[in-house]
Short mmCIF file of C-alpha atoms in Angstrom, two decimals:
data_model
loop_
_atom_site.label_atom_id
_atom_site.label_comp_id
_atom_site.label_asym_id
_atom_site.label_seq_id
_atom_site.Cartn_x
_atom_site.Cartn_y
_atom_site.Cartn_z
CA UNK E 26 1.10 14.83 7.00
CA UNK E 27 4.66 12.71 6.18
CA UNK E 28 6.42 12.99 8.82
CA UNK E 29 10.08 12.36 9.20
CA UNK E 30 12.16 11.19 12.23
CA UNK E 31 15.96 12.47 12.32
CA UNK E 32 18.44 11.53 15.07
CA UNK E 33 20.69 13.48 16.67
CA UNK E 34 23.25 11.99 15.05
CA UNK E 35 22.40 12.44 11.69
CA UNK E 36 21.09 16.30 12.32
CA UNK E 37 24.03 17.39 13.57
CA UNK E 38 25.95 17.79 10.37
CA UNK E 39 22.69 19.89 9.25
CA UNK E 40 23.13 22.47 12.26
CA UNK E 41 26.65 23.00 11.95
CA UNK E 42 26.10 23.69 7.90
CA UNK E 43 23.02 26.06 8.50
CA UNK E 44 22.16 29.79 10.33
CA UNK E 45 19.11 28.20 11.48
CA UNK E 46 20.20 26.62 14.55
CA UNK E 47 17.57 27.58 16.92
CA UNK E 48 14.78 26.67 14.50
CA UNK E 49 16.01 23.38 14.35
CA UNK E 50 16.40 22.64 17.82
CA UNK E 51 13.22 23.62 18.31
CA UNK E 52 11.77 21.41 15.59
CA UNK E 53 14.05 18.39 16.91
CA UNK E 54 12.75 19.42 20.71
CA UNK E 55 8.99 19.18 19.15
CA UNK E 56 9.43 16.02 17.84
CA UNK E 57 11.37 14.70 20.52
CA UNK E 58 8.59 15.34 23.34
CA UNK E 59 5.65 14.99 20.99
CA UNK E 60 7.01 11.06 20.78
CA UNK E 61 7.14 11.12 24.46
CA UNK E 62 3.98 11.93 25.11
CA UNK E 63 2.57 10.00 21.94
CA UNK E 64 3.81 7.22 24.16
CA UNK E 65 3.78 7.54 27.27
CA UNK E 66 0.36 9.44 28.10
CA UNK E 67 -1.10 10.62 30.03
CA UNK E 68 2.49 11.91 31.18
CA UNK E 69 3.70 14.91 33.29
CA UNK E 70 6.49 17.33 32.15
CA UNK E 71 8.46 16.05 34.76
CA UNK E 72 8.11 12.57 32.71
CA UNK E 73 8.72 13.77 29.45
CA UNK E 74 11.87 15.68 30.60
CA UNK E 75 13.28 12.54 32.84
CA UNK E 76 12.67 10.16 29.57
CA UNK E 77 13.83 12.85 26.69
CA UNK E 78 16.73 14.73 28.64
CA UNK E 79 15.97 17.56 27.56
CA UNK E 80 15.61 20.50 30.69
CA UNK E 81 12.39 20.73 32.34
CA UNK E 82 11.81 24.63 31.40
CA UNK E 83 12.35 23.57 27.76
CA UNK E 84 9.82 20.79 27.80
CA UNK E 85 7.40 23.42 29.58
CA UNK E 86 7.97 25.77 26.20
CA UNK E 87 7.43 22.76 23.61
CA UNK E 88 4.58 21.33 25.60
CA UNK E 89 3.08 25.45 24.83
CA UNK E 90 3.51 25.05 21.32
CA UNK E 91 1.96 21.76 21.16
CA UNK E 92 -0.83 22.91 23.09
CA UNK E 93 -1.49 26.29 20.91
CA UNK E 94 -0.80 24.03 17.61
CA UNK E 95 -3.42 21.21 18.96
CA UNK E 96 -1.28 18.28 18.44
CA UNK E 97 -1.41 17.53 22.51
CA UNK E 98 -3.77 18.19 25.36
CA UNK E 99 -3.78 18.38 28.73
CA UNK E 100 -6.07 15.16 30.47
CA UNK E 101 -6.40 13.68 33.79
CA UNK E 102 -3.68 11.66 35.35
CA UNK E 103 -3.21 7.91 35.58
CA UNK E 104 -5.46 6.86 38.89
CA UNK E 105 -2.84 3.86 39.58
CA UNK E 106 -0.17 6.02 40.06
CA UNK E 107 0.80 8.90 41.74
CA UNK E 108 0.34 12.62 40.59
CA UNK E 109 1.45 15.05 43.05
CA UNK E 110 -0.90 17.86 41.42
CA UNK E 111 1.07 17.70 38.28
CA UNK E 112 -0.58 18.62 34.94
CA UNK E 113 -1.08 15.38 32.33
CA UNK E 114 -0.55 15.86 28.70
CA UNK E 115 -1.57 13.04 26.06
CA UNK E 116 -1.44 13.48 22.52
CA UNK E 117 -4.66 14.87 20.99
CA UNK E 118 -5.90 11.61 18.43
CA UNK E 119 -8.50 13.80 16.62
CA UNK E 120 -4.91 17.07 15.34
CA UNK E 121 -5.30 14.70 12.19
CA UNK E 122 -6.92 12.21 10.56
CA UNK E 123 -6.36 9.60 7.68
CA UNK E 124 -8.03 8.06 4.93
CA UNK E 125 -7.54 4.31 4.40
CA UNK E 126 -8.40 2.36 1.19
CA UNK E 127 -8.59 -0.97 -0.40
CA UNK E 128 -8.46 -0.63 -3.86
CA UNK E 129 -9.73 -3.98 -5.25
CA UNK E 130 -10.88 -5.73 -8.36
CA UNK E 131 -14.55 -6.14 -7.13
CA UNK E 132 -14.92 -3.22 -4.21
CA UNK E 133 -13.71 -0.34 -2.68
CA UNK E 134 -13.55 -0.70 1.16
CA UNK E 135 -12.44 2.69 2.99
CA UNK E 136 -12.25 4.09 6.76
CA UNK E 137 -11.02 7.13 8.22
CA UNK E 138 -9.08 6.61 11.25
CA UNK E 139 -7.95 9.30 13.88
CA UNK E 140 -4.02 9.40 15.35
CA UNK E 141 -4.53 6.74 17.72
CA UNK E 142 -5.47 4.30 15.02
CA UNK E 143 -8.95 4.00 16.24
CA UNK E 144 -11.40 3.55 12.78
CA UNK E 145 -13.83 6.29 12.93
CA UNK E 146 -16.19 5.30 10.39
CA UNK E 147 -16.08 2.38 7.43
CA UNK E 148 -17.85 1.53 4.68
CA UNK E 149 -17.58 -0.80 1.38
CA UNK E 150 -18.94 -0.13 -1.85
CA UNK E 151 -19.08 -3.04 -4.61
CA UNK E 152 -18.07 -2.00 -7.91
CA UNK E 153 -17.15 -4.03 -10.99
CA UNK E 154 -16.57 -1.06 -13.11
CA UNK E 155 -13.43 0.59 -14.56
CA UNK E 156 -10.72 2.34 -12.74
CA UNK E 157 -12.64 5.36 -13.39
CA UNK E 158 -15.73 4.22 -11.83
CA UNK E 159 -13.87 2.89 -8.55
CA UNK E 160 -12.37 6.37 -7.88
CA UNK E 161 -15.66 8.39 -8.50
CA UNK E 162 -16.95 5.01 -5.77
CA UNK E 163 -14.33 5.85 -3.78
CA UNK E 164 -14.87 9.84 -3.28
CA UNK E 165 -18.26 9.29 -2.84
CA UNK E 166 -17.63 6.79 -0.02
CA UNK E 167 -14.89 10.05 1.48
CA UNK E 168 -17.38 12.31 1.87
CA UNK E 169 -20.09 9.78 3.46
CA UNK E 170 -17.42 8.98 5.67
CA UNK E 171 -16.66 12.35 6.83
CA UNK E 172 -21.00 12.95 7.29
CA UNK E 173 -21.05 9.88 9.48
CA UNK E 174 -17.69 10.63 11.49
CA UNK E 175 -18.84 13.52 11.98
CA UNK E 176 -15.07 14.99 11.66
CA UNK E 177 -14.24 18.17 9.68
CA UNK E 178 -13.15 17.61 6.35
CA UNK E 179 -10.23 19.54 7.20
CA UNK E 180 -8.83 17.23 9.50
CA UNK E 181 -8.19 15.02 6.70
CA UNK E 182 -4.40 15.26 6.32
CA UNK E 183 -3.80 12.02 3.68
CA UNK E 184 -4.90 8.80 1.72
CA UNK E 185 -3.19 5.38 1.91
CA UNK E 186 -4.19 2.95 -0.79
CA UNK E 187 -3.95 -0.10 -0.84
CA UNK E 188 -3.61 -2.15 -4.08
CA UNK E 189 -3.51 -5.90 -5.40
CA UNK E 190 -0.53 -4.78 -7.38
CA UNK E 191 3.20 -4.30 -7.77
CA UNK E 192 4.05 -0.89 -6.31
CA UNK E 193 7.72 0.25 -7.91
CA UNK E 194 9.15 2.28 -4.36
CA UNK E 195 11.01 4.87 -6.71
CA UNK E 196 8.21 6.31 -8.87
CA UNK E 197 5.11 4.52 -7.45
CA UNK E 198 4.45 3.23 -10.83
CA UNK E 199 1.63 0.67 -10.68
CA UNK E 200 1.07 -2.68 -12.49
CA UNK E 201 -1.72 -5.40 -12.17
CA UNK E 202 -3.67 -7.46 -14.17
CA UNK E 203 -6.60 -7.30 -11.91
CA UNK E 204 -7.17 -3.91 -12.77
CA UNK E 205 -6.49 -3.17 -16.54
CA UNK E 206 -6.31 0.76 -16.21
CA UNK E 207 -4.28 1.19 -13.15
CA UNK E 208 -0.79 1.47 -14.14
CA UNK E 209 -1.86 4.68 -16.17
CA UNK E 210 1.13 6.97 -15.52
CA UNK E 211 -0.99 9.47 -14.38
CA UNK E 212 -3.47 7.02 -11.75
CA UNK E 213 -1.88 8.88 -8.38
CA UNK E 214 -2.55 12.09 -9.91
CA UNK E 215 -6.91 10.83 -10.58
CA UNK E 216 -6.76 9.62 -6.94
CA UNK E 217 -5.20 13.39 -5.93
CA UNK E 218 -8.19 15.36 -7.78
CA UNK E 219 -11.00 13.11 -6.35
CA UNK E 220 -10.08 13.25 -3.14
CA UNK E 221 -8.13 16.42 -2.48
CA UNK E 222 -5.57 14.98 -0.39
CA UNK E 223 -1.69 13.73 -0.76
CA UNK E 224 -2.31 9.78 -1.57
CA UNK E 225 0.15 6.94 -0.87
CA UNK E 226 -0.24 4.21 -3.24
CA UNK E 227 1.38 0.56 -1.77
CA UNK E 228 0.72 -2.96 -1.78
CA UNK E 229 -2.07 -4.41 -0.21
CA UNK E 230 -0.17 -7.46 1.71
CA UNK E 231 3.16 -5.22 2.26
CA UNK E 232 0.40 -3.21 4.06
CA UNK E 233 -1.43 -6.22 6.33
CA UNK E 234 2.42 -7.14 7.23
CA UNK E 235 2.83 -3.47 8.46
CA UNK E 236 -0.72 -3.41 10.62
CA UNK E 237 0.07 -6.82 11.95
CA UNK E 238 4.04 -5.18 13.27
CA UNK E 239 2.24 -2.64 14.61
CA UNK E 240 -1.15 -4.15 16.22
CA UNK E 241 -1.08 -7.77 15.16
CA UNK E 242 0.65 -11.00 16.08
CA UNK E 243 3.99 -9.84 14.87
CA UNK E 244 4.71 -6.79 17.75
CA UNK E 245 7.92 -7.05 19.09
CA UNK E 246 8.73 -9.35 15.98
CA UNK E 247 12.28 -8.09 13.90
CA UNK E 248 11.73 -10.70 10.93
CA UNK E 249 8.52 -12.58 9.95
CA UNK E 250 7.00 -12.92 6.84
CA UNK E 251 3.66 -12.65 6.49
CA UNK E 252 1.38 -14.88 4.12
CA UNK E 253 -2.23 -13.90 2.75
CA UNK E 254 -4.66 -16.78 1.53
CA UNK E 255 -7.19 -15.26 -0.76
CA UNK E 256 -8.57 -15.89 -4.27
CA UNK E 257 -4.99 -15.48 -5.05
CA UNK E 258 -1.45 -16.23 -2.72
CA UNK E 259 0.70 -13.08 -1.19
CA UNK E 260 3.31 -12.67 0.66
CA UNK E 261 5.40 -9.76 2.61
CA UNK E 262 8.63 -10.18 4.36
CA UNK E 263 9.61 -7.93 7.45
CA UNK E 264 13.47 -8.20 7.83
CA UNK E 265 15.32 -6.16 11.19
CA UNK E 266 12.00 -4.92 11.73
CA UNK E 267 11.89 -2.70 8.17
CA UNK E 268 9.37 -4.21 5.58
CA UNK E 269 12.07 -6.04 2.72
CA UNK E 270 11.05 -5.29 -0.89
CA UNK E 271 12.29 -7.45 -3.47
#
């Protein structure tokens, strides 16, 4: 599921142009305390509400919806601090899960991972065939993944794939001479069939910059650039803390 974050700032324009006021407030108030408690959990709804600003009868009503829609859940408090009988909410890592891919020249490596980032279940399969070959390898390897997880399939929201090629950000367009077949104009739409999911196509070291922002040596980092040493040189710059394409 893409999911988009909009200040206040830029959604007010939106409400004052639309009849759909409430419905927006209430998606803004969603996404608001489902990033609280994303967070910050396990966290009360006295937390969320001190840390969003929003009232504590309101948080009470989103935390409902979350609860009934399965994105959060209610858990036991933090022992080192204390709880006052309050109820605990953290968000719920197995709502969705995600497929992750390296497409290479000489494999297909893949592993579902739940909301929390945790891998679930990985597996590589070596294949030196055509483009054709690696996505029938690398539907195969979904659905062992899946059996060995032992998630439901439906809990599989989206594929990210990683690629030793240049990505174009307008039209994901693909090019590499690694892989003579990939920057067919329809390879996105192969990768959508086998594996019955959205897919995000990007480049493979753009993509080990990004994990190493997030859980690597570069957290807290605005601008680094980020280096990979392989059979072949890559690099990835990460400029005001937004990856830099170039």
């Amino acid at each position: 599921t893409e999911i988009y974050t909009l200040s206040l700032h830029d959604a007010l324009p939106i409400l004052a142009e639309t009849k759909a006021v409430p419905a927006l407030l209430r998606a803004l108030n969603e996404r608001t305390v489902l990033d609280a408690v994303r967070a910050s959990g396990p966290v009360s709804r006295a937390e969320v509400a001190r840390q969003t600003g929003i009232s504590r009868p309101t948080v009470s009503l989103v935390l409902r919806s979350l609860l009934e829609d399965g994105l959060v859940r209610e858990t036991e408090h933090d022992p080192n601090r204390p709880h006052y009988g309050a109820t605990y909410y953290e968000a719920d890592p197995e709502a969705a899960v995600v497929l992750g891919v390296d497409f290479a020249a000489r494999s297909v490596r893949t592993a579902i991972c739940d909301l929390n980032g945790e891998v679930r279940a990985r597996e590589e399969i070596r294949s030196r065939g055509t483009v054709a070959e690696h996505i029938d390898a690398l539907a195969s390897s979904c659905r062992s993944l899946l059996r060995t997880s032992r998630l439901a399939p439906d809990l599989l929201e989206n594929a990210v794939v990683a690629l030793p090629a240049i990505v174009s950000p307008e039209d994901g367009s693909v090019s590499s001479e690694d892989l003579p077949g990939i920057g067919a104009a329809d390879f996105r739409e192969q990768l959508v069939q086998a594996l019955r999911l959205p897919v995000a196509l990007e480049n493979d070291v753009n993509l080990a910059a990004l994990a190493e922002q997030r859980n690597g040596v570069a957290q807290g980092v605005a601008d680094f650039a980020f280096l990979l040493v392989g059979a072949g040189l890559g690099a990835a710059a990460v400029l005001d803390w937004k990856l830099h394409r170039g």
